[in-house]
PDB file of C-alpha atoms in Angstrom:
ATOM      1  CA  UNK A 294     102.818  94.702 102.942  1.00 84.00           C
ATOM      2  CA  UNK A 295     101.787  94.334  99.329  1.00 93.00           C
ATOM      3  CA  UNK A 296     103.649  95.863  96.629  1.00 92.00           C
ATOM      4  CA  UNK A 297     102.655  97.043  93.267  1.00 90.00           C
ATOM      5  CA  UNK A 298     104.751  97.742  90.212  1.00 89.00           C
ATOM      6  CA  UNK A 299     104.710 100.787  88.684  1.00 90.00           C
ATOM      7  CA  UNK A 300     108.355 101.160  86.083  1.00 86.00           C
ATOM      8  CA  UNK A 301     109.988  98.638  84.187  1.00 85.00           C
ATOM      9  CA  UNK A 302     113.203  98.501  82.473  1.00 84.00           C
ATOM     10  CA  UNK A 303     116.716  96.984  81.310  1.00 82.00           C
ATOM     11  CA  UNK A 304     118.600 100.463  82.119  1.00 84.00           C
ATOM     12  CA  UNK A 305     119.873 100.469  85.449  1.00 85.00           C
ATOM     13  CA  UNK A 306     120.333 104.671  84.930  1.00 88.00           C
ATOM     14  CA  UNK A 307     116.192 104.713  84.407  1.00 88.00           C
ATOM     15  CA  UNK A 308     115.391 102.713  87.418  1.00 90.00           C
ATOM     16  CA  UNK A 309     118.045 105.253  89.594  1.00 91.00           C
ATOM     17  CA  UNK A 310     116.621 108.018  88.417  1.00 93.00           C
ATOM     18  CA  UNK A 311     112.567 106.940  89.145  1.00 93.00           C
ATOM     19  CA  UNK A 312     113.974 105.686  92.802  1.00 94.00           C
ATOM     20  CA  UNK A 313     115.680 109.034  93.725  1.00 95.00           C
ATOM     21  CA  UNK A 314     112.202 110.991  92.028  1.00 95.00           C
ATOM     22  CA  UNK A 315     109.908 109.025  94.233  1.00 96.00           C
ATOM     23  CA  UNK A 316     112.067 108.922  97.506  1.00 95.00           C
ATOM     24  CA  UNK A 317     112.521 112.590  97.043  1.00 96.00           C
ATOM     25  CA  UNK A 318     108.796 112.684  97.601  1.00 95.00           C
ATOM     26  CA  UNK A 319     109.058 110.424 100.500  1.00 96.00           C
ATOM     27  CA  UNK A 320     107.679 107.515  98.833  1.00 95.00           C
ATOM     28  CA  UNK A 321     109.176 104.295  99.561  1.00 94.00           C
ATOM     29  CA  UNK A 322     109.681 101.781  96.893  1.00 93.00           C
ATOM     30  CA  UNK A 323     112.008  98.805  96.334  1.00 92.00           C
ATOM     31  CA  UNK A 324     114.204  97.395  92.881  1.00 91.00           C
ATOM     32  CA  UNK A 325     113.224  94.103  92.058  1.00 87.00           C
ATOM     33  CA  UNK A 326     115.172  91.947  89.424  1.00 82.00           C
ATOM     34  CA  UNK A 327     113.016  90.598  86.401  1.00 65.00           C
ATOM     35  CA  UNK A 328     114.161  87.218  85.844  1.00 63.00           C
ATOM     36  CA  UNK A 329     111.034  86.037  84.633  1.00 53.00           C
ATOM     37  CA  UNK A 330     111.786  85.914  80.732  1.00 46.00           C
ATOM     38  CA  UNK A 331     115.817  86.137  81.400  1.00 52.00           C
ATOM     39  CA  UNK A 332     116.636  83.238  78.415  1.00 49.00           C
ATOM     40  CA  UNK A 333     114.318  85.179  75.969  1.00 46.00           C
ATOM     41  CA  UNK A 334     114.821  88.725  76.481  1.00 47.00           C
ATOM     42  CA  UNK A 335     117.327  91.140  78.536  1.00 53.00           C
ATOM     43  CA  UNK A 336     116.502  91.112  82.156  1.00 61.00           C
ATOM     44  CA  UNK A 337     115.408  94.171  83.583  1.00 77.00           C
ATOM     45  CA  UNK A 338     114.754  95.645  86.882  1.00 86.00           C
ATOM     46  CA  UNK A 339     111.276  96.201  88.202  1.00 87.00           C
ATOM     47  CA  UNK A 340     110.753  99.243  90.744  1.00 91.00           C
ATOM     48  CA  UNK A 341     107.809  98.482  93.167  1.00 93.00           C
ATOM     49  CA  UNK A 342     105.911 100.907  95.946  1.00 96.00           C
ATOM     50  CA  UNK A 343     103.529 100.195  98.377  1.00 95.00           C
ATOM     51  CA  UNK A 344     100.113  99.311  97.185  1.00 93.00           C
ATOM     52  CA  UNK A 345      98.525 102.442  99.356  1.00 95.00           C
ATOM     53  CA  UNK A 346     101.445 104.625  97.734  1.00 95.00           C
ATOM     54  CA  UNK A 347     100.913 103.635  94.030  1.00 92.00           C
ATOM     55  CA  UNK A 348      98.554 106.174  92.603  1.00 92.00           C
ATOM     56  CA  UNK A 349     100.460 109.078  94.096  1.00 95.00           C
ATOM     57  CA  UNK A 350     103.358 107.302  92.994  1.00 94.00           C
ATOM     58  CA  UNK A 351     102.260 107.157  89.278  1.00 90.00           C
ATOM     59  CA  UNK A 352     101.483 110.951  89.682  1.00 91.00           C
ATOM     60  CA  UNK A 353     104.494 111.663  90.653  1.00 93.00           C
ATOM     61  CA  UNK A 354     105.697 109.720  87.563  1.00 90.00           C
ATOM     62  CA  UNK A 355     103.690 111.145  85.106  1.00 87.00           C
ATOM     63  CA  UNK A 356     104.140 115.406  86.602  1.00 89.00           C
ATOM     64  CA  UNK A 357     107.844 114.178  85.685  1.00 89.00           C
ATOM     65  CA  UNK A 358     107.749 113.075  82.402  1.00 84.00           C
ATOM     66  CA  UNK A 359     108.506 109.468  83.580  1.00 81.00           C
ATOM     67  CA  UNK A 360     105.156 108.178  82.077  1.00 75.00           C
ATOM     68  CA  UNK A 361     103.507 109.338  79.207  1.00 69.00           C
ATOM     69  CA  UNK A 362      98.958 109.159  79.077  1.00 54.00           C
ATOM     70  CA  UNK A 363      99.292 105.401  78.581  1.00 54.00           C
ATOM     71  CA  UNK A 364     100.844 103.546  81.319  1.00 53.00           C
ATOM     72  CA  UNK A 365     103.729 102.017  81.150  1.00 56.00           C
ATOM     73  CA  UNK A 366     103.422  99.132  83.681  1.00 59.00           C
ATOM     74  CA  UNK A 367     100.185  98.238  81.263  1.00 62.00           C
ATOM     75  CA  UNK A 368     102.046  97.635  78.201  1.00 60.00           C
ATOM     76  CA  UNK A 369     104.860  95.769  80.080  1.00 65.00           C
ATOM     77  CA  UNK A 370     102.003  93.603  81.236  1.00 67.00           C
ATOM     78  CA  UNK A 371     100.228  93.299  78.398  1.00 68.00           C
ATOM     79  CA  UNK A 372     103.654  91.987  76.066  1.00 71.00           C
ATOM     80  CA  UNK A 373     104.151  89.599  78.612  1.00 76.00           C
ATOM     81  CA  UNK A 374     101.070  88.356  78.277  1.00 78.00           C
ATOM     82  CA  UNK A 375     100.900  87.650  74.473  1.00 80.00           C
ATOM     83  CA  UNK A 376     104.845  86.014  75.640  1.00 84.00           C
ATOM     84  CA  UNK A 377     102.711  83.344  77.547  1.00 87.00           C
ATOM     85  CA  UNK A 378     100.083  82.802  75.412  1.00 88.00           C
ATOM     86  CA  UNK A 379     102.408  82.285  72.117  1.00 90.00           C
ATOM     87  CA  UNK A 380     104.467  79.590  74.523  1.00 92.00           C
ATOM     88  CA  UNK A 381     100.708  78.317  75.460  1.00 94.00           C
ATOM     89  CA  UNK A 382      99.598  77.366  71.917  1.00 94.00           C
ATOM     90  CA  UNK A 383     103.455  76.472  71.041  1.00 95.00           C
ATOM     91  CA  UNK A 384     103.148  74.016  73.764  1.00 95.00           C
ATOM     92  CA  UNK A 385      99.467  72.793  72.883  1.00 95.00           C
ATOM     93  CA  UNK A 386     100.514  72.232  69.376  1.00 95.00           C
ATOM     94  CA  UNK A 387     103.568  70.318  70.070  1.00 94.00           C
ATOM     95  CA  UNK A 388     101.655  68.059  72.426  1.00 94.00           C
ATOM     96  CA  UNK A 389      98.535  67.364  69.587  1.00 93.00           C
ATOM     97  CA  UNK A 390     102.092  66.314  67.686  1.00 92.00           C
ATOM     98  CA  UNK A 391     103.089  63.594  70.052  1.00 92.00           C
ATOM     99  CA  UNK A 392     100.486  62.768  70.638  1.00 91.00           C
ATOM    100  CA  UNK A 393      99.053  61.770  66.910  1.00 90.00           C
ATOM    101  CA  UNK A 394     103.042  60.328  66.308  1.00 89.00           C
ATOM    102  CA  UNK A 395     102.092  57.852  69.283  1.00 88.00           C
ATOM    103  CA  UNK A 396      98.314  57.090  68.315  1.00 86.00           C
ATOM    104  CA  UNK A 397      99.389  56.892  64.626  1.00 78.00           C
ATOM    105  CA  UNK A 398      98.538  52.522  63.959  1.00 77.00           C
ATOM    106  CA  UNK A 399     102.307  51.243  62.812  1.00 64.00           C
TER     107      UNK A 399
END
């Protein structure tokens, strides 16, 4: 079964209260730990539903003030996007330095 995300966040209180709001509407859904970016940020807790369940999940979500017109999964996606391209180009620029230290004639 494939799972799709549909909250994010650090506060353990948040993901308890989306949890009991979906299950109370006999949707299924699972907690998943966010150790992805652990060292560089707080690590937060990820709450996941089936991938059939997910729009009426995010309905459910947004008739309870949970999510606001922009979605929230979307910008959690998109920051850790701009995360992974910043440690891209960090990485491509350190490499162009070692690279010209060991090509550099001396």
């Amino acid at each position: 079964m494939r799972y799709s995300t549909i909250w994010s966040s650090p506060y353990k209180n948040q993901i308890i209260l989306v949890k009991s709001t979906l299950e109370q509407n006999n949707i299924s859904c699972r907690i998943v730990s966010d150790d992805t970016l652990r060292n560089h940020f707080p690590p937060g807790m990820l709450v996941q539903v089936p991938q059939e369940q997910r729009d009426r999940a995010l309905r459910i979500l947004r008739e309870n003030d949970f999510l606001k017109e922009e979605d929230r999964v979307s910008a959690v996606l998109q920051a850790r996007f701009w995360v992974y391209l910043l440690l891209a180009l960090l990485f491509i620029i350190l490499a162009a330095i070692v690279i010209n230290r060991t090509m550099a004639p001396g």
